[in-house]
Amino acid sequence: AQTVTQSQPEMSVQEAETVTLSCTYDTSESDYYLFWYKQPPSRQMILVIRQEAYKQQNATENRFSVNFQKAAKSFSLKISDSQLGDAAMYFCAYRTPYSGNTPLVFGKGTRLSVIA
Amino acid sequence: DVKVTQSSRYLVKRTGEKVFLECVQDMDHENMFWYRQDPGLGLRLIYFSYDVKMKEKGDIPEGYSVSREKKERFSLILESASTNQTSMYLCASNPGGSTNEKLFFGSGTQLSVL
């Protein structure tokens, strides 16, 4: 079974600085999808960014980018120019590509604090 | 925009009560999911459904059941609530088919069993 590991339960960053959240996963598949979700205090989960494993290029969404290292099974999230609104729980997630019906497997999350 | 609505934001129940958590989505999604979120444990899948009247067990189905009589509604049932079921429950949906399709989440129900 696939597993997702987030080794940093908590992180903090100064406003306007850059922070990187780590995620590793275990799979025997060669093709799959990876996601980062954000959960602010409102509890509403929001998709931050997603990456298809067959794509070489790292995904980017404005201030958010990933460092996808397929051989190392690593999928870290970099947040640039951190803002107070970035404070949240961040979850890394994995999905097999073989069926649209398969659920996501989530990591345990990293709580990010942003210091003004 | 897709809306996933969970009937209660906070719920307090007694041990032994039968508890229904309701989830409704308004975008004709095929797939619906129930996750449980606990500090330090992340999100764990309880049950999911990919069609009306279809259900699949997730990683922690014990003590729970589900019902999906209509496409838009997916109910999580605690037959006899216990204190170890105190948790945040998140419902989610997606269209299915496309495997990179994101999940749409409800705002969660914080259940306390006393």
mmCIF file of N, CA and C in Angstrom, chain A residues 5-107:
data_model
loop_
_atom_site.group_PDB
_atom_site.id
_atom_site.type_symbol
_atom_site.label_atom_id
_atom_site.label_comp_id
_atom_site.label_asym_id
_atom_site.label_seq_id
_atom_site.Cartn_x
_atom_site.Cartn_y
_atom_site.Cartn_z
ATOM 1 N N THR A 5 4.593 10.373 3.816
ATOM 2 C CA THR A 5 5.227 10.782 5.064
ATOM 3 C C THR A 5 5.582 12.254 5.038
ATOM 4 N N GLN A 6 5.092 12.967 6.023
ATOM 5 C CA GLN A 6 5.481 14.361 6.227
ATOM 6 C C GLN A 6 6.239 14.395 7.548
ATOM 7 N N SER A 7 7.525 14.629 7.477
ATOM 8 C CA SER A 7 8.392 14.455 8.650
ATOM 9 C C SER A 7 8.424 15.668 9.573
ATOM 10 N N GLN A 8 7.790 16.757 9.160
ATOM 11 C CA GLN A 8 7.825 18.002 9.957
ATOM 12 C C GLN A 8 6.424 18.285 10.497
ATOM 13 N N PRO A 9 6.146 17.960 11.742
ATOM 14 C CA PRO A 9 4.810 18.231 12.279
ATOM 15 C C PRO A 9 4.516 19.730 12.318
ATOM 16 N N GLU A 10 5.539 20.527 12.574
ATOM 17 C CA GLU A 10 5.353 21.977 12.670
ATOM 18 C C GLU A 10 6.535 22.698 12.029
ATOM 19 N N MET A 11 6.218 23.821 11.401
ATOM 20 C CA MET A 11 7.238 24.682 10.816
ATOM 21 C C MET A 11 6.823 26.122 11.075
ATOM 22 N N SER A 12 7.811 27.019 11.052
ATOM 23 C CA SER A 12 7.493 28.436 11.137
ATOM 24 C C SER A 12 8.371 29.187 10.152
ATOM 25 N N VAL A 13 7.874 30.333 9.740
ATOM 26 C CA VAL A 13 8.601 31.161 8.769
ATOM 27 C C VAL A 13 8.292 32.624 9.054
ATOM 28 N N GLN A 14 9.263 33.455 8.809
ATOM 29 C CA GLN A 14 9.042 34.895 8.923
ATOM 30 C C GLN A 14 8.288 35.370 7.692
ATOM 31 N N GLU A 15 7.441 36.333 7.904
ATOM 32 C CA GLU A 15 6.711 36.947 6.792
ATOM 33 C C GLU A 15 7.724 37.411 5.738
ATOM 34 N N ALA A 16 7.378 37.164 4.468
ATOM 35 C CA ALA A 16 8.179 37.541 3.302
ATOM 36 C C ALA A 16 9.349 36.590 3.027
ATOM 37 N N GLU A 17 9.591 35.644 3.936
ATOM 38 C CA GLU A 17 10.670 34.681 3.707
ATOM 39 C C GLU A 17 10.130 33.456 2.961
ATOM 40 N N THR A 18 11.040 32.540 2.672
ATOM 41 C CA THR A 18 10.704 31.316 1.945
ATOM 42 C C THR A 18 10.791 30.115 2.878
ATOM 43 N N VAL A 19 9.863 29.200 2.706
ATOM 44 C CA VAL A 19 9.859 27.981 3.523
ATOM 45 C C VAL A 19 9.600 26.780 2.624
ATOM 46 N N THR A 20 10.166 25.652 2.997
ATOM 47 C CA THR A 20 9.970 24.410 2.244
ATOM 48 C C THR A 20 9.424 23.329 3.159
ATOM 49 N N LEU A 21 8.312 22.741 2.743
ATOM 50 C CA LEU A 21 7.679 21.651 3.485
ATOM 51 C C LEU A 21 8.015 20.335 2.786
ATOM 52 N N SER A 22 8.392 19.346 3.566
ATOM 53 C CA SER A 22 8.852 18.077 3.000
ATOM 54 C C SER A 22 7.734 17.042 2.905
ATOM 55 N N CYS A 23 7.852 16.202 1.906
ATOM 56 C CA CYS A 23 6.919 15.078 1.728
ATOM 57 C C CYS A 23 7.657 13.967 0.988
ATOM 58 N N THR A 24 7.589 12.783 1.506
ATOM 59 C CA THR A 24 8.087 11.613 0.787
ATOM 60 C C THR A 24 6.963 10.595 0.715
ATOM 61 N N TYR A 25 7.055 9.707 -0.233
ATOM 62 C CA TYR A 25 5.999 8.731 -0.432
ATOM 63 C C TYR A 25 6.615 7.408 -0.847
ATOM 64 N N ASP A 26 5.840 6.384 -0.681
ATOM 65 C CA ASP A 26 6.310 5.052 -1.023
ATOM 66 C C ASP A 26 5.314 4.429 -1.987
ATOM 67 N N THR A 27 5.786 4.038 -3.156
ATOM 68 C CA THR A 27 4.927 3.400 -4.140
ATOM 69 C C THR A 27 5.769 2.546 -5.070
ATOM 70 N N SER A 28 5.143 1.553 -5.633
ATOM 71 C CA SER A 28 5.804 0.729 -6.639
ATOM 72 C C SER A 28 5.334 1.106 -8.042
ATOM 73 N N GLU A 29 4.409 2.067 -8.111
ATOM 74 C CA GLU A 29 3.893 2.505 -9.398
ATOM 75 C C GLU A 29 4.876 3.452 -10.082
ATOM 76 N N SER A 30 4.800 3.515 -11.406
ATOM 77 C CA SER A 30 5.664 4.433 -12.137
ATOM 78 C C SER A 30 4.926 5.717 -12.505
ATOM 79 N N ASP A 31 3.596 5.635 -12.489
ATOM 80 C CA ASP A 31 2.800 6.809 -12.815
ATOM 81 C C ASP A 31 1.779 7.040 -11.710
ATOM 82 N N TYR A 32 1.627 8.290 -11.316
ATOM 83 C CA TYR A 32 0.728 8.615 -10.213
ATOM 84 C C TYR A 32 0.573 10.126 -10.159
ATOM 85 N N TYR A 33 -0.238 10.584 -9.217
ATOM 86 C CA TYR A 33 -0.464 12.017 -9.045
ATOM 87 C C TYR A 33 -0.162 12.406 -7.600
ATOM 88 N N LEU A 34 0.370 13.591 -7.454
ATOM 89 C CA LEU A 34 0.703 14.111 -6.129
ATOM 90 C C LEU A 34 0.045 15.470 -5.942
ATOM 91 N N PHE A 35 -0.352 15.763 -4.710
ATOM 92 C CA PHE A 35 -1.085 16.984 -4.402
ATOM 93 C C PHE A 35 -0.568 17.584 -3.098
ATOM 94 N N TRP A 36 -0.692 18.905 -3.002
ATOM 95 C CA TRP A 36 -0.578 19.601 -1.722
ATOM 96 C C TRP A 36 -1.896 20.313 -1.466
ATOM 97 N N TYR A 37 -2.454 20.070 -0.269
ATOM 98 C CA TYR A 37 -3.667 20.741 0.159
ATOM 99 C C TYR A 37 -3.339 21.613 1.373
ATOM 100 N N LYS A 38 -4.069 22.703 1.473
ATOM 101 C CA LYS A 38 -3.936 23.638 2.588
ATOM 102 C C LYS A 38 -5.251 23.642 3.376
ATOM 103 N N GLN A 39 -5.137 23.609 4.705
ATOM 104 C CA GLN A 39 -6.324 23.714 5.552
ATOM 105 C C GLN A 39 -6.125 24.858 6.532
ATOM 106 N N PRO A 40 -6.712 26.017 6.250
ATOM 107 C CA PRO A 40 -6.607 27.159 7.175
ATOM 108 C C PRO A 40 -7.499 26.941 8.386
ATOM 109 N N PRO A 41 -7.479 27.875 9.327
ATOM 110 C CA PRO A 41 -8.325 27.734 10.524
ATOM 111 C C PRO A 41 -9.810 27.589 10.218
ATOM 112 N N SER A 42 -10.247 28.048 9.077
ATOM 113 C CA SER A 42 -11.656 27.877 8.682
ATOM 114 C C SER A 42 -12.007 26.410 8.428
ATOM 115 N N ARG A 43 -11.022 25.556 8.320
ATOM 116 C CA ARG A 43 -11.148 24.104 8.101
ATOM 117 C C ARG A 43 -11.427 23.735 6.646
ATOM 118 N N GLN A 44 -11.615 24.714 5.794
ATOM 119 C CA GLN A 44 -11.912 24.418 4.394
ATOM 120 C C GLN A 44 -10.633 24.007 3.673
ATOM 121 N N MET A 45 -10.582 22.784 3.210
ATOM 122 C CA MET A 45 -9.409 22.279 2.496
ATOM 123 C C MET A 45 -9.346 22.901 1.111
ATOM 124 N N ILE A 46 -8.171 23.352 0.738
ATOM 125 C CA ILE A 46 -7.978 24.032 -0.538
ATOM 126 C C ILE A 46 -6.815 23.372 -1.260
ATOM 127 N N LEU A 47 -7.016 23.047 -2.531
ATOM 128 C CA LEU A 47 -5.916 22.497 -3.319
ATOM 129 C C LEU A 47 -4.914 23.608 -3.616
ATOM 130 N N VAL A 48 -3.652 23.352 -3.290
ATOM 131 C CA VAL A 48 -2.596 24.332 -3.532
ATOM 132 C C VAL A 48 -1.938 24.077 -4.882
ATOM 133 N N ILE A 49 -1.576 22.810 -5.114
ATOM 134 C CA ILE A 49 -0.813 22.498 -6.308
ATOM 135 C C ILE A 49 -0.868 20.996 -6.550
ATOM 136 N N ARG A 50 -0.744 20.571 -7.805
ATOM 137 C CA ARG A 50 -0.722 19.153 -8.117
ATOM 138 C C ARG A 50 0.333 18.871 -9.181
ATOM 139 N N GLN A 51 0.796 17.633 -9.191
ATOM 140 C CA GLN A 51 1.887 17.232 -10.075
ATOM 141 C C GLN A 51 1.598 15.839 -10.625
ATOM 142 N N GLU A 52 1.723 15.692 -11.928
ATOM 143 C CA GLU A 52 1.645 14.372 -12.535
ATOM 144 C C GLU A 52 3.049 13.786 -12.602
ATOM 145 N N ALA A 53 3.200 12.541 -12.184
ATOM 146 C CA ALA A 53 4.529 11.946 -12.072
ATOM 147 C C ALA A 53 5.238 11.816 -13.414
ATOM 148 N N TYR A 54 4.467 11.736 -14.507
ATOM 149 C CA TYR A 54 5.103 11.561 -15.810
ATOM 150 C C TYR A 54 5.673 12.879 -16.352
ATOM 151 N N LYS A 55 5.328 13.968 -15.702
ATOM 152 C CA LYS A 55 5.831 15.268 -16.151
ATOM 153 C C LYS A 55 7.160 15.584 -15.462
ATOM 154 N N GLN A 56 8.140 15.939 -16.269
ATOM 155 C CA GLN A 56 9.456 16.276 -15.731
ATOM 156 C C GLN A 56 9.434 17.629 -15.029
ATOM 157 N N GLN A 57 8.654 18.536 -15.581
ATOM 158 C CA GLN A 57 8.683 19.904 -15.081
ATOM 159 C C GLN A 57 7.957 20.014 -13.755
ATOM 160 N N ASN A 58 8.576 20.724 -12.808
ATOM 161 C CA ASN A 58 7.949 20.954 -11.517
ATOM 162 C C ASN A 58 6.782 21.921 -11.663
ATOM 163 N N ALA A 59 5.675 21.598 -10.977
ATOM 164 C CA ALA A 59 4.499 22.460 -11.024
ATOM 165 C C ALA A 59 4.735 23.747 -10.235
ATOM 166 N N THR A 60 4.113 24.817 -10.699
ATOM 167 C CA THR A 60 4.203 26.127 -10.045
ATOM 168 C C THR A 60 2.842 26.792 -10.088
ATOM 169 N N GLU A 61 2.472 27.403 -8.974
ATOM 170 C CA GLU A 61 1.242 28.187 -8.885
ATOM 171 C C GLU A 61 1.560 29.444 -8.088
ATOM 172 N N ASN A 62 1.852 30.511 -8.807
ATOM 173 C CA ASN A 62 2.168 31.793 -8.167
ATOM 174 C C ASN A 62 3.336 31.629 -7.187
ATOM 175 N N ARG A 63 3.097 31.859 -5.894
ATOM 176 C CA ARG A 63 4.188 31.787 -4.908
ATOM 177 C C ARG A 63 4.502 30.354 -4.466
ATOM 178 N N PHE A 64 3.730 29.411 -4.951
ATOM 179 C CA PHE A 64 3.897 28.017 -4.543
ATOM 180 C C PHE A 64 4.546 27.214 -5.667
ATOM 181 N N SER A 65 5.538 26.439 -5.326
ATOM 182 C CA SER A 65 6.178 25.580 -6.310
ATOM 183 C C SER A 65 6.581 24.282 -5.620
ATOM 184 N N VAL A 66 6.803 23.269 -6.433
ATOM 185 C CA VAL A 66 7.204 21.982 -5.868
ATOM 186 C C VAL A 66 8.582 21.609 -6.400
ATOM 187 N N ASN A 67 9.264 20.786 -5.617
ATOM 188 C CA ASN A 67 10.493 20.140 -6.052
ATOM 189 C C ASN A 67 10.197 18.645 -6.076
ATOM 190 N N PHE A 68 9.940 18.146 -7.276
ATOM 191 C CA PHE A 68 9.543 16.754 -7.447
ATOM 192 C C PHE A 68 10.766 15.942 -7.849
ATOM 193 N N GLN A 69 11.170 15.043 -6.990
ATOM 194 C CA GLN A 69 12.317 14.169 -7.239
ATOM 195 C C GLN A 69 11.795 12.729 -7.301
ATOM 196 N N LYS A 70 11.510 12.275 -8.521
ATOM 197 C CA LYS A 70 10.831 10.985 -8.672
ATOM 198 C C LYS A 70 11.676 9.826 -8.150
ATOM 199 N N ALA A 71 12.951 9.831 -8.458
ATOM 200 C CA ALA A 71 13.808 8.720 -8.024
ATOM 201 C C ALA A 71 13.880 8.644 -6.505
ATOM 202 N N ALA A 72 13.896 9.787 -5.885
ATOM 203 C CA ALA A 72 13.959 9.847 -4.419
ATOM 204 C C ALA A 72 12.585 9.748 -3.784
ATOM 205 N N LYS A 73 11.532 9.749 -4.595
ATOM 206 C CA LYS A 73 10.138 9.734 -4.105
ATOM 207 C C LYS A 73 9.923 10.872 -3.110
ATOM 208 N N SER A 74 10.287 12.042 -3.561
ATOM 209 C CA SER A 74 10.185 13.239 -2.740
ATOM 210 C C SER A 74 9.374 14.300 -3.467
ATOM 211 N N PHE A 75 8.559 15.031 -2.707
ATOM 212 C CA PHE A 75 7.639 16.014 -3.302
ATOM 213 C C PHE A 75 7.504 17.165 -2.321
ATOM 214 N N SER A 76 8.453 18.066 -2.303
ATOM 215 C CA SER A 76 8.437 19.151 -1.328
ATOM 216 C C SER A 76 7.737 20.377 -1.895
ATOM 217 N N LEU A 77 7.155 21.154 -1.010
ATOM 218 C CA LEU A 77 6.428 22.373 -1.371
ATOM 219 C C LEU A 77 7.223 23.582 -0.903
ATOM 220 N N LYS A 78 7.480 24.497 -1.816
ATOM 221 C CA LYS A 78 8.171 25.727 -1.474
ATOM 222 C C LYS A 78 7.195 26.884 -1.549
ATOM 223 N N ILE A 79 7.147 27.652 -0.474
ATOM 224 C CA ILE A 79 6.303 28.845 -0.430
ATOM 225 C C ILE A 79 7.237 30.053 -0.379
ATOM 226 N N SER A 80 7.151 30.879 -1.382
ATOM 227 C CA SER A 80 7.989 32.079 -1.462
ATOM 228 C C SER A 80 7.223 33.287 -0.968
ATOM 229 N N ASP A 81 7.964 34.293 -0.460
ATOM 230 C CA ASP A 81 7.325 35.530 -0.012
ATOM 231 C C ASP A 81 6.137 35.218 0.906
ATOM 232 N N SER A 82 6.402 34.481 1.960
ATOM 233 C CA SER A 82 5.324 33.994 2.836
ATOM 234 C C SER A 82 4.463 35.137 3.357
ATOM 235 N N GLN A 83 3.176 34.869 3.420
ATOM 236 C CA GLN A 83 2.202 35.843 3.904
ATOM 237 C C GLN A 83 1.467 35.282 5.114
ATOM 238 N N LEU A 84 0.888 36.177 5.903
ATOM 239 C CA LEU A 84 0.178 35.735 7.106
ATOM 240 C C LEU A 84 -0.934 34.748 6.760
ATOM 241 N N GLY A 85 -1.532 34.938 5.598
ATOM 242 C CA GLY A 85 -2.607 34.050 5.174
ATOM 243 C C GLY A 85 -2.146 32.655 4.793
ATOM 244 N N ASP A 86 -0.847 32.443 4.730
ATOM 245 C CA ASP A 86 -0.334 31.106 4.434
ATOM 246 C C ASP A 86 -0.330 30.216 5.674
ATOM 247 N N ALA A 87 -0.549 30.784 6.837
ATOM 248 C CA ALA A 87 -0.580 29.988 8.064
ATOM 249 C C ALA A 87 -1.723 28.983 7.992
ATOM 250 N N ALA A 88 -1.390 27.712 8.117
ATOM 251 C CA ALA A 88 -2.392 26.656 7.926
ATOM 252 C C ALA A 88 -1.744 25.300 8.164
ATOM 253 N N MET A 89 -2.574 24.261 8.133
ATOM 254 C CA MET A 89 -2.077 22.890 8.025
ATOM 255 C C MET A 89 -1.903 22.594 6.544
ATOM 256 N N TYR A 90 -0.806 21.930 6.209
ATOM 257 C CA TYR A 90 -0.556 21.538 4.832
ATOM 258 C C TYR A 90 -0.456 20.018 4.760
ATOM 259 N N PHE A 91 -1.199 19.452 3.832
ATOM 260 C CA PHE A 91 -1.219 18.003 3.665
ATOM 261 C C PHE A 91 -0.720 17.636 2.272
ATOM 262 N N CYS A 92 0.172 16.688 2.242
ATOM 263 C CA CYS A 92 0.635 16.094 0.996
ATOM 264 C C CYS A 92 -0.237 14.866 0.725
ATOM 265 N N ALA A 93 -0.546 14.604 -0.548
ATOM 266 C CA ALA A 93 -1.427 13.478 -0.864
ATOM 267 C C ALA A 93 -0.997 12.803 -2.163
ATOM 268 N N TYR A 94 -1.325 11.539 -2.274
ATOM 269 C CA TYR A 94 -0.946 10.687 -3.414
ATOM 270 C C TYR A 94 -2.179 10.003 -3.962
ATOM 271 N N ARG A 95 -2.184 9.828 -5.307
ATOM 272 C CA ARG A 95 -3.246 9.008 -5.897
ATOM 273 C C ARG A 95 -2.687 8.163 -7.030
ATOM 274 N N THR A 96 -3.081 6.899 -7.062
ATOM 275 C CA THR A 96 -2.724 6.041 -8.174
ATOM 276 C C THR A 96 -3.482 6.481 -9.417
ATOM 277 N N PRO A 97 -2.939 6.282 -10.578
ATOM 278 C CA PRO A 97 -3.604 6.770 -11.786
ATOM 279 C C PRO A 97 -4.587 5.799 -12.421
ATOM 280 N N TYR A 98 -4.693 4.608 -11.878
ATOM 281 C CA TYR A 98 -5.374 3.562 -12.635
ATOM 282 C C TYR A 98 -6.882 3.625 -12.586
ATOM 283 N N SER A 99 -7.396 4.412 -11.690
ATOM 284 C CA SER A 99 -8.843 4.559 -11.641
ATOM 285 C C SER A 99 -9.194 5.899 -11.030
ATOM 286 N N GLY A 100 -10.158 6.574 -11.657
ATOM 287 C CA GLY A 100 -10.580 7.851 -11.088
ATOM 288 C C GLY A 100 -11.328 7.684 -9.800
ATOM 289 N N ASN A 101 -11.655 6.440 -9.456
ATOM 290 C CA ASN A 101 -12.436 6.221 -8.252
ATOM 291 C C ASN A 101 -11.583 5.989 -7.018
ATOM 292 N N THR A 102 -10.290 5.864 -7.186
ATOM 293 C CA THR A 102 -9.473 5.574 -6.017
ATOM 294 C C THR A 102 -9.277 6.831 -5.186
ATOM 295 N N PRO A 103 -9.318 6.672 -3.884
ATOM 296 C CA PRO A 103 -9.189 7.848 -3.019
ATOM 297 C C PRO A 103 -7.752 8.299 -2.869
ATOM 298 N N LEU A 104 -7.600 9.523 -2.372
ATOM 299 C CA LEU A 104 -6.292 10.046 -2.052
ATOM 300 C C LEU A 104 -5.782 9.435 -0.757
ATOM 301 N N VAL A 105 -4.467 9.267 -0.694
ATOM 302 C CA VAL A 105 -3.795 8.887 0.547
ATOM 303 C C VAL A 105 -3.072 10.133 1.046
ATOM 304 N N PHE A 106 -3.340 10.511 2.285
ATOM 305 C CA PHE A 106 -2.800 11.751 2.835
ATOM 306 C C PHE A 106 -1.665 11.474 3.817
ATOM 307 N N GLY A 107 -0.750 12.437 3.913
ATOM 308 C CA GLY A 107 0.218 12.436 4.993
ATOM 309 C C GLY A 107 -0.411 12.987 6.256
#
